[in-house]
Amino acid sequence: MGNSSTDAEERKEMDIKSFSSSQHNQTPYIHKVGVPPKQDIFKEFKTTVKETFFADDPLRSFKDQPRSRKLVLGLQAIFPILDWGRSYNFRKFRGDLIAGLTIASLCIPQDIGYSKLANLAPQYGLYSSFVPPLIYAFMGSSRDIAIGPVAVVSLLLGTLLRNEIDPTTNPTEYLRLAFTATFFAGITQATLGILRLGFLIDFLSHAAVVGFMGGAAITIALQQLKGFLGIKKFSTKTDIISVMKSVFHSVDHGWNWQTILVGSTFLTFLLFAKYIGKKNKRLFWVPAIAPLISVVLSTFFVYITHADKKGVAIVGHIDTGINPSSVKKMYFTGDYLIKGIRTGIVAGMIALTEAVAIGRTFASMKDYQLDGNKEMVALGAMNIVGSMTSCYVATGSFSRSAVNYMAGCQTAVSNIVMSVVVFLTLEFITPLFKYTPNAILAAIIISAVIGLIDYEAAILIWKIDKFDFVACIGAFFGVVFASVEIGLLIAVTISFAKILLQVTRPRTATLGRIPRTNVYRNIQQYPEATKVPGVLIVRVDSAIYFSNSNYIKERILRWLMDEEEQLKAASLPKIQFLIVEMSPVIDIDTSGIHALEELHRSLQKRNVQLVLSNPGRVVIDKLHASNFPSQIGEDKIFLTVADAVLTCSFKLPEEV
């Protein structure tokens, strides 16, 4: 082992000597870095704006088309159903019919339960699965998303609204504020889509969303203990400590054993149905219809045994009929307007994040393109219309979308089928839900939200990126131990902190030559790479802006000082050239150029020459505009690191 290590060091030393010797014995041909021709400032601005907001070139299909065709294409862009509807056939309808009926059987009991999370009467959950899916079917571009209320958004909306108005003492004003928040949630979503600002939702990182969803799932499950255990007096707070105190303080006088029996029996049934669906993908319909079966059986059981007279809480009366108008019930003036806007923006953004993530997932599985901005406009339009027809915030549901996908849905017509079933339920069947026990709704919600706890994703995040894991776990604990709003705030804060850290503290690396090549790579990644005598090569892996320019300058000087200390300790010649590899530097601003000028002056005091390698088009253009090349010398800018090393080696004394 010792001999092999010595041999490797000798080969490395010989490689350095042979390289240095070869550099002095051949005349180099050096490529010059091209300076781009001056661009028209308005044309460049137009290109930048286009790439920022219209990267997908949405108007490409309109090019060179007659006016009548442009009108048709415009209508198809707003209503995609006019495009795919032309090729719709009976085979596709059969798949959509089966899928629509399947997700309807899942959504009806879920909607009744989720409306309780939002502190609303049960019919409002059903309303939100009637109108919004119809609007989305005409305007949405996803074939697989199933639209309706979801647990996380229902809890978030209910928590935020309850902070403003008590739903128990003032239900009318609370309902008005819910419709107002839904309206502004839709406005937020549609505005983001119309202004092509969809990239803003990407600031909430995947890790933060995983943590937030997991924490929200536990919070939602804990909230269901009220209905599951039959507790009448329950904490209005959502943190785990307050909820568990409320649960254990009610042990002696608040728990109802009949309610617990009903809830635990059907929760076991629902979890078993879910297990069957996971074990055999062909039996996906088992967990899909299990909630409806549970509702039917538990309602029948309560009715024939009169369990409601023995303390088993039931849903009670549900209004019959389709959505009444709520246009006049919204706040457009007064103190509650600002509160409605604030709540709507938060709920709308979370709903948007969930829907777009679901849409992209299933679009990639079926290999078709999903236009994120069109999705936002569609989701916004359906919530705006929904707010005017007694609905609260609806979005894409992951559990229903998964069932929709596995049931063989072909197009958004499955949402229309689901909506028709909900319509029939509202018109004729709602009185039958009067004796449905709250415990079964709690069991349905608990079984549904368990899937939101993605511990496998959290483990993977830990393995890949520790900072991402901090965001994940921070959001999780924020929701569980504080509140949904605090968890969301922590998720956003940590996501932004990561962005700021990466911008202000970019990575830098020292490069060495891979043996027997002219390739220069990070020495930490390639330990066999050799340093060039008398030359230090540093790579900057980021754009150089005002936010990081000072750090980059100081970091490069630290690399130089560390290298000089090592050379001095080994009695080797000092560094005479510092090469900055600028291939990854995609842009530079005035602060960045000032930092390079300061670096150049600092190096001059140390008798070290600054050399640049491969600056890009934008960077070299700005450097020439600032007259920086003339400061360091036009001959100090090279196309490649190899060219720079070759030239510098000729200028080094023979002893180096």
Coordinates of N, CA and C in Angstrom, one line a residue, residues 462-563:
W462 N -33.8 14.2 3.3 CA -32.7 14.2 4.3 C -31.4 13.7 3.6
K463 N -31.5 12.7 2.7 CA -30.4 12.1 2.1 C -29.8 13.1 1.0
I464 N -30.7 13.8 0.4 CA -30.2 14.6 -0.8 C -29.7 16.0 -0.3
D465 N -30.5 16.7 0.6 CA -30.2 18.1 0.9 C -30.6 18.3 2.4
K466 N -29.6 18.5 3.2 CA -29.9 18.7 4.7 C -30.7 20.1 4.9
F467 N -30.3 21.1 4.1 CA -31.0 22.4 4.3 C -32.5 22.2 3.9
D468 N -32.8 21.5 2.8 CA -34.1 21.2 2.4 C -34.9 20.5 3.5
F469 N -34.2 19.6 4.2 CA -34.8 18.8 5.3 C -35.2 19.8 6.5
V470 N -34.3 20.8 6.7 CA -34.6 21.8 7.7 C -35.9 22.5 7.4
A471 N -36.1 22.8 6.1 CA -37.3 23.5 5.6 C -38.5 22.6 5.8
C472 N -38.3 21.3 5.5 CA -39.4 20.3 5.6 C -39.8 20.1 7.1
I473 N -38.9 19.9 8.0 CA -39.2 19.6 9.4 C -39.6 20.9 10.1
G474 N -39.1 22.1 9.6 CA -39.6 23.4 10.2 C -41.0 23.6 9.9
A475 N -41.4 23.4 8.7 CA -42.8 23.6 8.3 C -43.7 22.6 9.1
F476 N -43.2 21.3 9.2 CA -44.0 20.3 9.9 C -44.3 20.6 11.3
F477 N -43.2 21.0 12.1 CA -43.4 21.3 13.5 C -44.1 22.6 13.7
G478 N -44.0 23.6 12.8 CA -44.7 24.8 12.8 C -46.2 24.6 12.8
V479 N -46.6 23.7 11.9 CA -48.1 23.4 11.8 C -48.6 22.6 13.0
V480 N -47.8 21.6 13.4 CA -48.2 20.7 14.5 C -48.2 21.4 15.9
F481 N -47.2 22.2 16.2 CA -47.0 22.7 17.5 C -47.5 24.2 17.6
A482 N -47.8 24.8 16.5 CA -48.2 26.2 16.6 C -49.6 26.4 15.9
S483 N -49.6 26.6 14.6 CA -50.8 26.7 13.8 C -50.5 26.5 12.3
V484 N -51.6 26.4 11.6 CA -51.4 26.3 10.1 C -50.7 27.5 9.5
E485 N -51.1 28.7 10.0 CA -50.5 29.9 9.5 C -49.0 30.0 9.8
I486 N -48.6 29.6 11.1 CA -47.2 29.7 11.5 C -46.4 28.7 10.7
G487 N -47.0 27.5 10.5 CA -46.3 26.5 9.7 C -46.0 26.9 8.3
L488 N -47.1 27.6 7.7 CA -46.9 28.1 6.3 C -45.9 29.2 6.3
L489 N -45.9 30.1 7.3 CA -44.9 31.2 7.4 C -43.5 30.6 7.5
I490 N -43.3 29.6 8.3 CA -42.0 29.0 8.5 C -41.5 28.4 7.1
A491 N -42.5 27.7 6.4 CA -42.1 27.1 5.2 C -41.7 28.1 4.1
V492 N -42.4 29.2 4.0 CA -42.0 30.3 3.1 C -40.7 30.9 3.5
T493 N -40.6 31.2 4.8 CA -39.4 31.9 5.3 C -38.1 31.0 5.0
I494 N -38.2 29.7 5.3 CA -37.0 28.9 5.1 C -36.7 28.7 3.6
S495 N -37.8 28.6 2.8 CA -37.6 28.5 1.4 C -36.8 29.8 0.8
F496 N -37.3 31.0 1.3 CA -36.6 32.2 0.9 C -35.2 32.3 1.4
A497 N -35.0 31.8 2.7 CA -33.7 31.8 3.3 C -32.7 31.0 2.5
K498 N -33.2 29.9 2.0 CA -32.3 29.0 1.2 C -31.9 29.7 -0.1
I499 N -32.9 30.4 -0.8 CA -32.6 31.1 -2.0 C -31.6 32.2 -1.7
L500 N -31.8 33.0 -0.6 CA -30.9 34.1 -0.3 C -29.5 33.5 0.0
L501 N -29.4 32.4 0.7 CA -28.1 31.8 1.1 C -27.4 31.4 -0.2
Q502 N -28.1 30.8 -1.1 CA -27.4 30.3 -2.4 C -27.0 31.5 -3.2
V503 N -27.8 32.6 -3.2 CA -27.4 33.8 -4.0 C -26.3 34.5 -3.4
T504 N -26.3 34.7 -2.0 CA -25.3 35.5 -1.4 C -24.0 34.8 -1.1
R505 N -24.1 33.4 -1.0 CA -22.9 32.6 -0.7 C -22.8 31.5 -1.8
P506 N -22.4 31.9 -3.0 CA -22.3 30.9 -4.1 C -21.1 30.0 -3.9
R507 N -21.1 28.9 -4.5 CA -19.9 28.0 -4.4 C -18.8 28.5 -5.3
T508 N -17.6 28.2 -4.8 CA -16.3 28.5 -5.6 C -15.5 27.2 -5.4
A509 N -14.5 27.0 -6.3 CA -13.7 25.8 -6.3 C -12.3 26.1 -6.9
T510 N -11.3 25.4 -6.4 CA -10.0 25.5 -7.1 C -9.9 24.3 -8.1
L511 N -9.3 24.6 -9.2 CA -9.2 23.6 -10.3 C -7.8 23.1 -10.4
G512 N -7.7 21.8 -10.9 CA -6.5 21.2 -11.3 C -6.6 20.5 -12.6
R513 N -5.5 20.1 -13.2 CA -5.5 19.4 -14.5 C -5.6 17.9 -14.3
I514 N -6.6 17.3 -15.0 CA -6.7 15.9 -15.0 C -5.5 15.3 -15.7
P515 N -4.8 14.3 -15.1 CA -3.6 13.8 -15.8 C -3.8 13.4 -17.2
R516 N -2.8 13.7 -18.1 CA -2.7 13.3 -19.5 C -3.9 13.9 -20.3
T517 N -4.4 15.0 -19.8 CA -5.5 15.8 -20.5 C -5.2 17.3 -20.4
N518 N -6.0 18.1 -21.1 CA -6.0 19.5 -20.9 C -7.3 19.9 -20.3
V519 N -7.9 19.0 -19.5 CA -9.2 19.3 -18.8 C -8.9 19.7 -17.4
Y520 N -9.6 20.8 -16.9 CA -9.4 21.3 -15.6 C -10.7 21.1 -14.8
R521 N -10.6 20.5 -13.6 CA -11.8 20.2 -12.8 C -11.5 20.4 -11.3
N522 N -12.6 20.5 -10.6 CA -12.5 20.7 -9.1 C -11.6 19.7 -8.4
I523 N -10.7 20.1 -7.7 CA -9.7 19.3 -7.0 C -10.4 18.4 -6.0
Q524 N -11.4 18.9 -5.3 CA -12.1 18.1 -4.3 C -12.9 17.0 -4.9
Q525 N -13.4 17.2 -6.1 CA -14.1 16.1 -6.8 C -13.1 15.1 -7.5
Y526 N -12.0 15.6 -8.0 CA -11.0 14.8 -8.6 C -9.6 15.0 -7.9
P527 N -9.4 14.2 -6.8 CA -8.2 14.3 -6.0 C -6.9 14.1 -6.9
E528 N -7.0 13.3 -8.0 CA -5.9 13.0 -8.8 C -5.5 14.2 -9.7
A529 N -6.3 15.3 -9.7 CA -6.0 16.4 -10.6 C -4.8 17.2 -10.0
T530 N -3.9 17.7 -10.8 CA -2.7 18.3 -10.4 C -2.8 19.8 -10.5
K531 N -2.2 20.5 -9.5 CA -2.1 21.9 -9.6 C -1.0 22.4 -10.5
V532 N -1.2 23.5 -11.2 CA -0.2 24.0 -12.1 C 0.8 24.9 -11.3
P533 N 2.1 24.6 -11.3 CA 3.0 25.4 -10.6 C 3.0 26.9 -10.9
G534 N 2.9 27.7 -9.9 CA 2.9 29.2 -10.1 C 1.5 29.7 -10.5
V535 N 0.5 28.9 -10.7 CA -0.8 29.3 -11.1 C -1.9 28.8 -10.2
L536 N -2.8 29.7 -9.8 CA -4.0 29.2 -9.0 C -5.2 29.4 -9.9
I537 N -6.0 28.4 -10.0 CA -7.2 28.4 -10.9 C -8.4 28.3 -10.0
V538 N -9.3 29.3 -10.1 CA -10.5 29.4 -9.2 C -11.7 29.5 -10.1
R539 N -12.7 28.7 -9.8 CA -14.0 28.8 -10.6 C -15.1 29.3 -9.7
V540 N -15.9 30.3 -10.3 CA -17.0 30.9 -9.6 C -18.3 30.2 -10.2
D541 N -19.1 29.6 -9.3 CA -20.3 28.9 -9.8 C -21.5 29.7 -9.6
S542 N -21.5 30.9 -10.1 CA -22.7 31.7 -9.9 C -22.6 33.0 -10.7
A543 N -23.7 33.7 -11.0 CA -23.7 35.0 -11.5 C -23.1 35.9 -10.4
I544 N -22.4 37.0 -10.8 CA -21.8 37.9 -9.8 C -22.6 39.2 -9.7
Y545 N -23.4 39.3 -8.6 CA -24.3 40.4 -8.4 C -23.9 41.2 -7.2
F546 N -24.6 42.3 -6.9 CA -24.3 43.1 -5.7 C -24.5 42.3 -4.4
S547 N -25.3 41.3 -4.5 CA -25.6 40.5 -3.3 C -24.4 39.5 -2.9
N548 N -23.6 39.2 -3.9 CA -22.5 38.2 -3.6 C -21.1 38.7 -4.0
S549 N -21.0 39.8 -4.7 CA -19.8 40.2 -5.3 C -18.6 40.4 -4.2
N550 N -19.0 41.0 -3.1 CA -17.9 41.2 -2.1 C -17.5 39.8 -1.5
Y551 N -18.4 38.9 -1.3 CA -18.1 37.6 -0.8 C -17.2 36.9 -1.8
I552 N -17.5 36.9 -3.1 CA -16.7 36.2 -4.1 C -15.3 36.8 -4.1
K553 N -15.2 38.1 -4.1 CA -13.8 38.7 -4.1 C -13.0 38.2 -2.8
E554 N -13.6 38.2 -1.7 CA -12.9 37.8 -0.4 C -12.6 36.3 -0.4
R555 N -13.6 35.5 -1.0 CA -13.3 34.1 -1.1 C -12.2 33.7 -2.0
I556 N -12.0 34.4 -3.1 CA -10.9 34.2 -4.0 C -9.6 34.6 -3.4
L557 N -9.6 35.7 -2.6 CA -8.4 36.1 -1.9 C -8.0 35.1 -0.8
R558 N -9.0 34.5 -0.2 CA -8.7 33.5 0.8 C -8.1 32.3 0.2
W559 N -8.7 31.9 -1.0 CA -8.0 30.7 -1.7 C -6.6 31.0 -2.0
L560 N -6.3 32.3 -2.4 CA -4.9 32.7 -2.7 C -4.0 32.6 -1.5
M561 N -4.5 33.2 -0.3 CA -3.7 33.2 0.9 C -3.5 31.8 1.4
D562 N -4.5 30.9 1.3 CA -4.3 29.5 1.8 C -3.3 28.8 0.9
E563 N -3.3 29.0 -0.4 CA -2.4 28.4 -1.3 C -1.0 28.9 -1.1

